[in-house]
Amino acid sequence: MNMISYWKDYKEIHVDDGLKIIIGWYDHKNQYNGGEKSLGVHWGDYPQSRGILSPCVIPEATRSAILSGLLHQAVTNGAREQIASITESIEFFN
């Protein structure tokens, strides 16, 4: 499925039972010259806008909580790939 053009240079960082978390540049209605660094979520092909995948943008405070929780989970589970992916995502926002 095609991703809405408001998301630029996005990367999938985590998948959990259909929930997908991405990072990238979100440029609402392509009005802001490339957009802002953002965390987004979607479930497979939901949500959509006119048949195009349209991930939800997560607010900054919630973004930090999600990334912190995912990093804690990865460390607890000893999941090195997940640790690397989440650490890279945290660095993306710093």
Tab-separated table of C-alpha atoms in Angstrom:
chain	number	residue	atom	x	y	z
A	1	MET	CA	0.000	0.000	0.000
A	2	ASN	CA	1.233	3.510	-0.779
A	3	MET	CA	2.167	5.849	2.084
A	4	ILE	CA	0.658	9.328	2.141
A	5	SER	CA	3.078	11.926	0.754
A	6	TYR	CA	3.091	13.873	4.041
A	7	TRP	CA	5.516	11.250	5.432
A	8	LYS	CA	9.031	11.641	4.025
A	9	ASP	CA	12.118	9.465	4.546
A	10	TYR	CA	10.244	7.251	6.975
A	11	LYS	CA	11.585	4.044	8.461
A	12	GLU	CA	9.803	1.222	10.271
A	13	ILE	CA	11.384	0.818	13.705
A	14	HIS	CA	9.104	-1.617	15.536
A	15	VAL	CA	6.352	-4.134	14.801
A	16	ASP	CA	4.149	-5.674	17.481
A	17	ASP	CA	1.249	-7.929	16.502
A	18	GLY	CA	0.270	-5.753	13.537
A	19	LEU	CA	1.065	-2.390	15.146
A	20	LYS	CA	3.849	-0.686	13.213
A	21	ILE	CA	5.856	2.246	14.524
A	22	ILE	CA	7.738	4.507	12.136
A	23	ILE	CA	10.019	7.523	12.345
A	24	GLY	CA	10.490	10.115	9.647
A	25	TRP	CA	9.693	13.626	8.562
A	26	TYR	CA	6.013	14.565	8.670
A	27	ASP	CA	4.996	17.549	6.542
A	28	HIS	CA	1.270	18.151	7.060
A	29	LYS	CA	-0.325	18.874	3.684
A	30	ASN	CA	3.212	19.399	2.314
A	31	GLN	CA	3.166	22.974	3.644
A	32	TYR	CA	6.294	23.072	5.800
A	33	ASN	CA	9.299	22.573	3.512
A	34	GLY	CA	10.065	18.993	4.510
A	35	GLY	CA	8.266	18.806	7.834
A	36	GLU	CA	9.272	17.888	11.362
A	37	LYS	CA	10.851	14.785	12.835
A	38	SER	CA	7.942	12.597	13.911
A	39	LEU	CA	6.942	9.234	15.305
A	40	GLY	CA	3.982	7.578	13.640
A	41	VAL	CA	1.851	4.488	14.072
A	42	HIS	CA	-0.340	2.389	11.834
A	43	TRP	CA	-1.781	-1.101	11.689
A	44	GLY	CA	-1.075	-2.799	8.379
A	45	ASP	CA	-3.172	-0.753	5.996
A	46	TYR	CA	-5.035	1.319	8.622
A	47	PRO	CA	-5.645	4.253	8.905
A	48	GLN	CA	-6.211	5.279	5.319
A	49	SER	CA	-7.172	8.457	3.544
A	50	ARG	CA	-8.727	7.838	0.117
A	51	GLY	CA	-7.041	4.430	-0.106
A	52	ILE	CA	-3.577	5.663	0.925
A	53	LEU	CA	-1.909	4.636	4.191
A	54	SER	CA	-1.925	7.607	6.602
A	55	PRO	CA	-0.036	6.852	9.851
A	56	CYS	CA	-1.030	8.806	12.947
A	57	VAL	CA	1.523	11.297	14.271
A	58	ILE	CA	2.325	10.776	17.962
A	59	PRO	CA	2.732	13.910	20.151
A	60	GLU	CA	6.232	14.593	21.497
A	61	ALA	CA	5.599	13.699	25.182
A	62	THR	CA	3.908	10.439	24.221
A	63	ARG	CA	6.659	9.734	21.691
A	64	SER	CA	9.272	9.898	24.447
A	65	ALA	CA	7.249	7.553	26.659
A	66	ILE	CA	6.762	5.043	23.842
A	67	LEU	CA	10.444	5.008	22.875
A	68	SER	CA	11.525	4.761	26.501
A	69	GLY	CA	9.172	1.839	27.104
A	70	LEU	CA	10.281	0.053	23.945
A	71	LEU	CA	13.930	0.496	24.891
A	72	HIS	CA	13.266	-0.865	28.385
A	73	GLN	CA	11.447	-3.858	26.874
A	74	ALA	CA	14.302	-4.525	24.445
A	75	VAL	CA	16.957	-4.340	27.167
A	76	THR	CA	14.916	-6.591	29.472
A	77	ASN	CA	14.498	-9.141	26.674
A	78	GLY	CA	18.105	-8.843	25.491
A	79	ALA	CA	16.867	-8.039	21.984
A	80	ARG	CA	19.974	-6.466	20.434
A	81	GLU	CA	18.408	-5.574	17.080
A	82	GLN	CA	15.502	-3.890	18.805
A	83	ILE	CA	17.885	-2.045	21.170
A	84	ALA	CA	19.816	-0.745	18.155
A	85	SER	CA	16.642	0.299	16.298
A	86	ILE	CA	15.132	2.131	19.279
A	87	THR	CA	18.457	3.775	20.189
A	88	GLU	CA	18.802	4.993	16.605
A	89	SER	CA	15.262	6.369	16.797
A	90	ILE	CA	15.966	8.222	20.052
A	91	GLU	CA	19.099	9.731	18.474
A	92	PHE	CA	17.020	10.794	15.453
A	93	PHE	CA	14.930	13.028	17.739
A	94	ASN	CA	17.901	14.510	19.657
